[in-house]
Coordinates of C-alpha atoms in Angstrom, one line a residue:
Chain A
M1 CA 0.0 0.0 0.0
S2 CA 1.5 3.3 -1.0
E3 CA 2.0 6.0 1.6
H4 CA -0.6 8.8 1.2
V5 CA 1.1 12.2 1.2
N6 CA -1.3 14.9 2.2
K7 CA -0.8 17.6 -0.3
Y8 CA -3.3 20.1 1.3
T9 CA -2.8 22.4 4.3
E10 CA -5.6 22.7 6.7
Y11 CA -6.8 26.0 5.2
E12 CA -6.6 24.6 1.7
A13 CA -8.6 21.6 2.6
R14 CA -11.2 23.6 4.5
T15 CA -11.6 26.0 1.5
K16 CA -11.9 23.1 -1.0
A17 CA -14.4 21.4 1.3
I18 CA -16.9 24.3 1.3
E19 CA -16.2 25.0 -2.3
T20 CA -17.0 21.4 -3.4
L21 CA -20.0 21.1 -1.2
L22 CA -21.4 24.3 -2.8
Y23 CA -20.7 22.9 -6.2
E24 CA -22.8 19.9 -5.2
R25 CA -25.6 22.2 -4.0
G26 CA -25.6 23.9 -7.4
L27 CA -24.8 27.2 -5.9
I28 CA -21.5 27.9 -7.6
T29 CA -19.2 26.4 -10.2
P30 CA -15.4 26.3 -10.6
A31 CA -15.6 28.8 -13.5
A32 CA -17.7 31.1 -11.3
V33 CA -15.2 31.0 -8.5
D34 CA -12.3 31.4 -10.9
R35 CA -13.9 34.5 -12.5
V36 CA -14.3 36.3 -9.2
V37 CA -10.7 35.5 -8.2
S38 CA -9.8 37.1 -11.5
Y39 CA -11.9 40.1 -10.7
Y40 CA -9.9 40.7 -7.5
E41 CA -6.5 40.1 -9.2
N42 CA -7.2 42.0 -12.4
D43 CA -10.3 44.2 -12.4
V44 CA -9.4 46.3 -9.3
G45 CA -6.1 47.7 -8.2
P46 CA -4.3 50.9 -7.3
M47 CA -3.8 52.1 -10.9
G48 CA -7.4 53.4 -10.7
G49 CA -6.6 55.5 -7.7
A50 CA -3.4 56.8 -9.3
R51 CA -5.3 57.9 -12.4
I52 CA -7.8 59.8 -10.3
V53 CA -5.2 61.5 -8.2
A54 CA -3.1 62.4 -11.3
K55 CA -6.2 63.9 -12.9
A56 CA -7.0 65.9 -9.7
W57 CA -3.4 67.3 -9.8
T58 CA -3.7 68.4 -13.4
D59 CA -7.4 69.5 -13.6
P60 CA -8.6 71.9 -10.9
E61 CA -12.2 71.4 -11.9
Y62 CA -11.9 67.7 -11.5
A63 CA -10.2 68.2 -8.1
D64 CA -13.1 70.3 -7.1
W65 CA -15.6 67.7 -8.2
L66 CA -13.6 65.1 -6.3
K67 CA -13.8 67.2 -3.1
R68 CA -17.6 67.7 -3.5
D69 CA -18.6 64.3 -4.7
A70 CA -15.8 61.7 -5.0
T71 CA -18.3 58.9 -5.7
A72 CA -19.6 60.6 -8.9
A73 CA -16.2 61.9 -9.9
M74 CA -14.6 58.5 -9.7
A75 CA -17.5 56.8 -11.4
D76 CA -17.0 59.2 -14.2
M77 CA -13.6 57.7 -14.8
G78 CA -15.0 54.2 -14.6
Y79 CA -14.2 53.4 -11.0
A80 CA -17.3 52.4 -9.1
G81 CA -19.1 49.6 -7.5
E82 CA -18.5 47.3 -4.5
Q83 CA -16.6 49.0 -1.7
A84 CA -16.9 52.4 -3.3
H85 CA -20.7 53.0 -3.3
E86 CA -20.0 56.1 -1.2
I87 CA -16.5 57.3 -1.1
E88 CA -14.8 60.5 0.2
A89 CA -11.5 61.9 -1.0
V90 CA -9.4 63.7 1.6
F91 CA -6.7 66.0 0.4
N92 CA -3.3 66.4 1.9
D93 CA -1.7 69.9 1.8
S94 CA 1.0 71.8 3.5
S95 CA -1.0 72.1 6.8
T96 CA -2.9 68.8 6.9
H97 CA -2.0 65.1 6.5
H98 CA -4.7 62.4 6.3
V99 CA -4.4 58.7 7.0
V100 CA -7.1 56.0 6.6
V101 CA -7.8 52.8 8.7
C102 CA -10.5 50.4 9.5
T103 CA -10.0 49.6 13.2
L104 CA -12.9 47.1 13.3
C105 CA -12.0 45.0 10.3
S106 CA -10.4 45.8 6.9
C107 CA -12.7 48.2 5.0
Y108 CA -10.9 49.6 2.0
P109 CA -11.9 51.2 -1.4
W110 CA -11.4 48.2 -3.6
P111 CA -12.3 49.7 -7.0
I112 CA -9.5 52.3 -6.8
L113 CA -6.9 50.6 -4.6
G114 CA -7.6 46.9 -5.1
L115 CA -7.5 44.5 -2.1
P116 CA -5.9 45.9 1.1
P117 CA -2.3 44.8 2.0
A118 CA -1.9 42.5 5.0
W119 CA -0.4 45.2 7.1
Y120 CA -3.5 47.4 6.8
K121 CA -5.6 44.5 8.2
S122 CA -3.2 43.8 11.0
M123 CA -3.9 44.2 14.7
E124 CA -0.7 46.3 14.9
Y125 CA -1.9 49.0 12.4
R126 CA -5.6 49.0 13.4
S127 CA -4.9 49.3 17.1
R128 CA -2.2 52.1 17.0
V129 CA -2.8 54.4 14.1
V130 CA -5.8 56.0 15.8
V131 CA -3.8 56.6 19.0
D132 CA -0.4 57.6 17.8
P133 CA -0.5 58.2 14.1
R134 CA 2.6 60.3 14.1
G135 CA 4.6 57.6 15.9
V136 CA 3.3 54.8 13.7
L137 CA 4.0 56.7 10.5
K138 CA 7.5 57.6 11.7
R139 CA 8.5 54.2 13.2
D140 CA 6.8 51.8 10.8
F141 CA 6.6 53.8 7.5
S142 CA 9.5 56.2 7.9
L143 CA 7.1 59.1 7.3
D144 CA 7.7 62.3 9.3
V145 CA 4.7 64.5 9.8
P146 CA 6.1 67.9 11.0
D147 CA 4.8 69.3 14.2
D148 CA 3.1 72.2 12.5
V149 CA 1.0 69.9 10.3
D150 CA -2.4 68.6 11.5
L151 CA -2.9 64.9 11.3
K152 CA -6.4 63.5 10.6
V153 CA -7.2 59.8 11.0
W154 CA -10.3 58.4 9.2
D155 CA -11.8 55.2 10.7
S156 CA -13.9 53.5 8.1
S157 CA -16.6 52.3 10.5
S158 CA -19.5 52.4 8.0
E159 CA -19.9 51.4 4.4
R160 CA -18.4 54.8 3.4
R161 CA -14.8 54.6 2.1
Y162 CA -12.0 57.0 2.2
V163 CA -9.1 57.7 -0.1
V164 CA -6.2 60.1 0.5
V165 CA -5.2 62.5 -2.3
P166 CA -1.5 63.1 -1.6
E167 CA 0.3 66.3 -2.4
R168 CA 1.7 66.7 -5.9
P169 CA 5.5 66.4 -5.6
E170 CA 7.8 69.3 -6.5
G171 CA 9.7 69.2 -9.8
T172 CA 6.7 67.9 -11.8
E173 CA 5.7 71.1 -13.6
G174 CA 4.5 70.3 -17.1
W175 CA 4.1 66.6 -16.4
S176 CA 1.1 65.0 -18.1
A177 CA -1.5 63.1 -16.0
E178 CA -0.2 59.9 -17.4
Q179 CA 3.4 60.6 -16.3
L180 CA 2.1 61.7 -12.9
T181 CA 0.3 58.3 -12.3
K182 CA 3.8 56.8 -11.8
L183 CA 4.3 58.9 -8.7
V184 CA 1.0 58.0 -7.0
S185 CA 1.8 54.9 -4.9
R186 CA -0.9 52.8 -3.2
D187 CA 0.7 53.7 0.2
S188 CA 0.3 57.5 -0.5
M189 CA -3.5 57.0 -1.1
I190 CA -3.8 55.3 2.3
G191 CA -1.8 58.1 3.9
V192 CA 1.2 56.2 5.1
A193 CA 3.5 57.7 2.5
H194 CA 3.9 60.8 0.3
A195 CA 3.7 60.4 -3.4
L196 CA 6.9 59.4 -5.0
K197 CA 9.4 62.1 -6.0
P198 CA 10.5 62.1 -9.7
E199 CA 13.9 60.7 -8.8
E200 CA 12.3 57.9 -6.8
V201 CA 10.5 56.4 -9.8
V202 CA 12.1 53.3 -11.1
A203 CA 12.2 53.7 -14.9
Chain B
M1 CA -37.2 30.5 -16.1
N2 CA -39.3 28.4 -13.7
K3 CA -38.2 25.0 -14.9
L4 CA -38.7 22.3 -12.3
T5 CA -36.5 19.3 -12.4
L6 CA -36.7 16.4 -10.0
I7 CA -33.5 14.5 -9.6
H8 CA -32.8 11.6 -7.3
R9 CA -29.3 11.6 -6.0
G10 CA -28.8 8.0 -4.8
S11 CA -25.3 8.5 -3.6
T12 CA -26.2 11.3 -1.2
N13 CA -29.7 9.9 -0.6
Y14 CA -31.8 13.0 -1.0
V15 CA -34.2 14.2 -3.5
T16 CA -33.3 17.6 -5.0
L17 CA -35.8 20.0 -6.4
I18 CA -34.1 22.4 -8.7
T19 CA -35.9 25.5 -9.5
A20 CA -34.8 28.9 -10.9
S21 CA -34.1 31.1 -8.1
T22 CA -36.7 33.8 -7.5
T23 CA -34.8 35.7 -4.8
S24 CA -33.7 39.2 -5.3
A25 CA -30.1 38.1 -5.5
V26 CA -28.4 37.6 -8.9
D27 CA -30.5 34.9 -10.6
L28 CA -27.9 32.2 -11.4
G29 CA -30.1 29.3 -12.1
G30 CA -31.0 26.4 -9.8
F31 CA -30.4 26.0 -6.1
C32 CA -31.2 23.1 -3.8
W33 CA -34.2 24.5 -2.1
E34 CA -35.4 21.1 -1.1
Y35 CA -32.3 20.4 0.9
R36 CA -33.0 23.5 2.9
N37 CA -36.7 22.8 3.2
R38 CA -35.9 19.3 4.6
N39 CA -34.0 21.1 7.3
A40 CA -36.8 23.5 7.9
E41 CA -37.2 22.5 11.5
R42 CA -33.6 23.1 12.2
R43 CA -33.9 26.4 10.3
A44 CA -36.7 27.5 12.5
T45 CA -34.5 26.8 15.5
V46 CA -31.7 28.8 14.0
A47 CA -34.1 31.7 13.5
S48 CA -35.5 31.7 17.0
N49 CA -32.0 31.5 18.3
A50 CA -31.5 35.0 17.0
D51 CA -33.7 36.3 19.7
R52 CA -31.8 34.7 22.5
P53 CA -29.0 36.8 24.0
D54 CA -26.6 34.0 24.1
W55 CA -27.1 33.3 20.4
R56 CA -25.9 36.7 19.6
S57 CA -22.8 35.7 21.3
E58 CA -20.3 38.0 22.8
V59 CA -18.9 39.8 19.8
D60 CA -17.9 43.0 21.5
G61 CA -14.6 41.4 21.1
I62 CA -11.0 41.7 20.0
H63 CA -11.8 42.8 16.5
D64 CA -12.6 46.2 18.0
C65 CA -8.9 46.9 18.7
G66 CA -8.6 50.7 18.2
G67 CA -6.5 52.0 21.0
M68 CA -5.1 48.6 22.2
T69 CA -1.4 48.2 22.9
G70 CA 0.8 45.1 22.9
Y71 CA 0.8 44.0 19.3
G72 CA 4.1 45.6 18.3
P73 CA 5.2 47.4 15.2
V74 CA 3.2 47.3 12.0
P75 CA 4.5 44.5 9.8
Y76 CA 4.8 46.8 6.8
Q77 CA 5.8 45.3 3.4
K78 CA 6.2 47.5 0.4
T79 CA 4.8 45.0 -2.0
E80 CA 3.0 41.7 -1.7
P81 CA 0.9 39.5 -4.0
F82 CA -2.9 40.0 -4.0
F83 CA -3.1 36.5 -2.5
Y84 CA -0.2 34.6 -0.9
H85 CA -2.0 31.3 -1.4
E86 CA -4.6 30.2 -3.9
W87 CA -7.0 29.2 -1.1
E88 CA -7.2 32.9 0.0
G89 CA -8.5 34.0 -3.4
R90 CA -11.0 31.2 -3.6
T91 CA -12.2 31.9 0.0
L92 CA -12.9 35.5 -0.9
S93 CA -14.5 34.4 -4.1
I94 CA -16.8 32.0 -2.3
L95 CA -17.8 34.7 0.2
T96 CA -18.4 37.1 -2.7
W97 CA -20.7 34.6 -4.3
M98 CA -22.5 34.2 -1.0
H99 CA -23.1 38.0 -1.0
L100 CA -24.1 38.0 -4.7
K101 CA -26.7 35.3 -4.0
G102 CA -28.1 37.1 -0.9
I103 CA -27.0 34.3 1.5
S104 CA -24.9 36.9 3.3
W105 CA -24.2 40.6 3.3
W106 CA -21.5 42.8 4.8
D107 CA -22.8 43.1 8.3
K108 CA -23.7 39.4 8.6
S109 CA -20.3 38.4 7.3
R110 CA -18.6 40.7 9.7
F111 CA -20.7 39.4 12.6
Y112 CA -19.7 35.8 11.8
R113 CA -16.0 36.8 11.5
E114 CA -16.3 38.5 14.9
M115 CA -17.8 35.4 16.4
M116 CA -14.7 33.3 15.7
G117 CA -13.4 33.7 19.2
N118 CA -10.9 36.2 20.4
E119 CA -7.9 33.9 20.5
S120 CA -8.6 32.4 17.1
Y121 CA -9.2 35.8 15.7
V122 CA -5.7 37.1 16.6
N123 CA -3.8 33.8 16.2
E124 CA -5.2 32.9 12.8
L125 CA -4.8 36.5 11.5
R126 CA -1.1 35.9 11.9
D127 CA -1.4 33.2 9.3
S128 CA -3.7 35.2 7.0
Y129 CA -6.6 37.6 7.3
Y130 CA -8.4 35.2 5.0
T131 CA -8.7 32.7 7.8
H132 CA -11.4 35.1 9.1
W133 CA -13.4 34.9 5.8
L134 CA -13.0 31.1 5.7
S135 CA -14.2 30.6 9.2
A136 CA -17.2 33.0 8.7
A137 CA -18.1 31.3 5.4
E138 CA -18.1 27.8 7.0
R139 CA -20.3 28.9 9.9
I140 CA -22.7 30.9 7.8
L141 CA -23.2 28.0 5.4
V142 CA -23.7 25.5 8.2
S143 CA -25.9 27.8 10.2
D144 CA -28.1 28.5 7.2
C145 CA -28.3 24.8 6.4
Y146 CA -26.5 24.6 3.1
F147 CA -24.7 21.6 4.5
T148 CA -24.2 20.2 8.0
E149 CA -21.1 20.6 10.1
E150 CA -20.7 16.8 9.9
E151 CA -20.8 16.9 6.1
R152 CA -18.3 19.7 6.1
K153 CA -15.9 18.0 8.5
H154 CA -16.3 14.7 6.6
R155 CA -15.4 16.5 3.3
V156 CA -12.3 18.1 4.9
E157 CA -11.1 14.7 6.1
E158 CA -11.7 13.1 2.7
I159 CA -9.6 15.8 1.1
L160 CA -6.8 15.6 3.7
D161 CA -6.8 11.8 3.3
G162 CA -6.6 12.0 -0.5
R163 CA -9.9 10.2 -0.8
Y164 CA -11.8 13.1 -2.4
V165 CA -12.0 12.9 -6.2
D166 CA -12.9 16.1 -8.1
R167 CA -16.3 15.7 -9.8
P168 CA -18.2 18.0 -12.1
P169 CA -20.4 20.6 -10.4
Y170 CA -24.1 19.9 -10.2
Q171 CA -24.8 22.4 -12.9
E172 CA -22.8 24.7 -15.0
F173 CA -23.6 28.4 -15.3
D174 CA -23.7 30.3 -18.6
E175 CA -20.8 32.6 -19.1
S176 CA -23.4 35.4 -19.3
Q177 CA -24.7 34.6 -15.8
I178 CA -21.2 34.9 -14.4
Q179 CA -20.6 38.1 -16.3
E180 CA -23.8 39.5 -14.9
A181 CA -22.4 39.0 -11.4
I182 CA -19.1 40.7 -12.3
D183 CA -21.0 43.6 -13.8
R184 CA -22.9 43.9 -10.6
M185 CA -19.6 44.2 -8.7
H186 CA -18.8 47.2 -10.9
T187 CA -22.2 48.8 -10.5
P188 CA -22.6 51.4 -7.9
H189 CA -25.7 52.0 -5.8
S190 CA -26.5 54.7 -3.3
L191 CA -26.2 53.8 0.3
K192 CA -28.8 56.4 1.3
R193 CA -32.2 55.0 2.4
E194 CA -35.5 56.3 3.7
G195 CA -35.4 56.9 7.4
P196 CA -36.1 59.3 10.3
E197 CA -35.1 62.9 10.2
P198 CA -31.7 63.6 11.7
E199 CA -31.6 64.8 15.3
F200 CA -28.2 66.5 14.9
T201 CA -26.7 69.1 12.6
I202 CA -23.2 69.8 11.6
G203 CA -21.2 71.4 14.4
D204 CA -23.3 69.9 17.2
E205 CA -21.4 68.5 20.1
V206 CA -22.4 64.9 20.8
V207 CA -21.5 62.3 23.4
V208 CA -21.2 58.7 22.3
K209 CA -23.2 56.5 24.6
N210 CA -21.6 54.2 27.0
M211 CA -22.5 50.6 26.1
N212 CA -21.5 47.0 26.2
P213 CA -23.5 45.3 23.4
L214 CA -23.6 41.6 23.0
G215 CA -24.3 41.6 19.3
H216 CA -22.7 43.1 16.3
S217 CA -21.9 46.9 16.5
R218 CA -20.0 49.4 14.5
C219 CA -19.4 51.7 17.4
P220 CA -15.7 51.3 18.3
K221 CA -14.9 51.0 22.0
F222 CA -12.4 53.9 21.8
V223 CA -15.1 56.5 21.2
R224 CA -17.7 55.3 23.7
A225 CA -18.5 57.9 26.4
R226 CA -16.3 60.4 24.5
T227 CA -17.4 63.8 23.3
G228 CA -17.1 64.7 19.6
R229 CA -18.5 67.1 17.0
I230 CA -20.7 66.3 14.1
S231 CA -18.5 66.9 11.0
T232 CA -20.8 65.7 8.2
Y233 CA -24.2 64.1 7.7
H234 CA -24.7 61.2 5.2
G235 CA -28.4 60.7 5.2
C236 CA -30.0 57.5 6.6
Q237 CA -28.1 54.3 6.0
L238 CA -28.7 50.7 6.9
Y239 CA -28.2 50.3 10.6
P240 CA -25.8 47.3 11.2
E241 CA -27.1 46.6 14.7
T242 CA -30.5 45.5 13.5
T243 CA -29.7 44.2 10.1
Y244 CA -26.8 41.9 10.6
L245 CA -29.0 38.8 11.2
E246 CA -31.9 39.7 9.0
L247 CA -31.7 42.2 6.2
S248 CA -34.4 44.9 6.5
D249 CA -34.9 48.5 5.5
D250 CA -34.0 49.8 9.0
A251 CA -31.9 52.9 8.2
R252 CA -30.8 55.5 10.7
P253 CA -29.1 58.9 10.3
L254 CA -25.3 58.4 9.8
Y255 CA -22.8 61.1 10.7
T256 CA -19.0 61.5 10.6
V257 CA -18.0 62.6 14.1
E258 CA -14.8 64.4 14.8
F259 CA -12.8 63.6 18.0
T260 CA -9.7 65.4 19.2
S261 CA -6.7 63.3 20.2
R262 CA -6.8 64.9 23.6
E263 CA -10.4 63.9 24.2
L264 CA -9.8 60.3 23.2
W265 CA -6.4 59.7 24.9
G266 CA -6.1 62.4 27.5
E267 CA -2.4 63.1 28.4
D268 CA -1.4 60.4 26.0
G269 CA -2.9 62.3 23.1
N270 CA -1.9 65.6 21.6
D271 CA -3.4 68.9 20.8
R272 CA -3.2 68.7 17.0
D273 CA -4.6 65.5 15.8
T274 CA -8.2 64.4 15.2
V275 CA -9.9 61.1 14.5
Y276 CA -13.0 60.9 12.4
V277 CA -15.4 58.0 12.9
D278 CA -18.7 57.3 11.1
L279 CA -21.4 56.8 13.7
W280 CA -25.1 56.1 13.5
E281 CA -27.5 58.2 15.5
P282 CA -28.5 55.6 18.0
Y283 CA -24.9 55.7 19.3
L284 CA -25.1 59.4 20.1
V285 CA -26.7 61.8 22.5
A286 CA -26.5 65.6 22.6
A287 CA -23.7 66.8 24.8

């Protein structure tokens, strides 16, 4: 008798168990599951947010619309739906820095940022960023918020979602919106980083 | 689309009645209503449990961690894959289909995640946040009688023992049915609902009620009994406290409330920073 080698971890087996039971109940199919995995891997991601921020930097009317009604302004660029049904854009400037969290779980604006990174969902981030945002940003993200800058933390406790519009970096005069998207990092739209400087972009 | 098909499944020994779904969820063809109906008695027990305080379980738990200490520095990584493991993506996909089909919704899924037990919640999170989704999906599907816990455990054992053989699904979906669901993920809808007139206006000082709820709540502990200022009003939105077990139209006024760091953390806060939290009116009283 050959030795059986278990090739599944516990989590894999548990996932496959409910998946196959649901196949048998006629509720879902492998293709259906695959397609939604693909949605998360391909249909959403931070490029959407980068395009929106770059447009706000280059088009004052759009920036104004984004301030007044981010949901509509983003939908206009094709970014809407689940986890952005109601979204607010908060703008960093020389006197204010914003940072977003979901202390209660992991709420995050999927259509424009994709799925949240593991650190965003961690007990470490969720527990401390509402108490000591400056300390967390400095120690864990190497981001110094000067003493004369106000810091605002947004806790996503409802179905509303928040996105940070970082400040446009210096030395980007005349850049097109498309060029500017390269500077808008996912981290800068959560508020744990500034947008990249021109010299920081890896060609 | 109301085709009725009677199929006898000898291997699993139940008669399955397949009918086109008439629920308001995405209509994706048949679903085993008969299996659920056979468990109607158990289903009624599950429903009545919702009224018992101990059924709601103590979920004013560790998930509500704003302000806690002791977890250490943030495990920041500059880049990471969307999913470290395939099971993570498939778990999220299964949960998404459960939402699309109206089996669960956000507040119900969150409640079930919160019910996984404080120790498990933290320990398994270290493996992956998706352990929370997996655990919630398992318990929702068993609780709502899609399969029994025995069947689930048995299937897990079969898989781990290498005895489970992949077989075709009960029915295939049209590509168009799947696409309809994806389109729905991309389609926005307003969160605002009909509800009572708001009690507070922008600028009002409010105090968050002191509370120790047993069921699901979206009022973080760190703002309870604290004084804040109404920053914005968002109309009436579905109130999680009453809609996490059974979806209804119960919507209450929702505000963003601003709290100063000093107010929240005393000497351990500072005079510059503010924290904004979205709070429903039942959490608030006038200062």
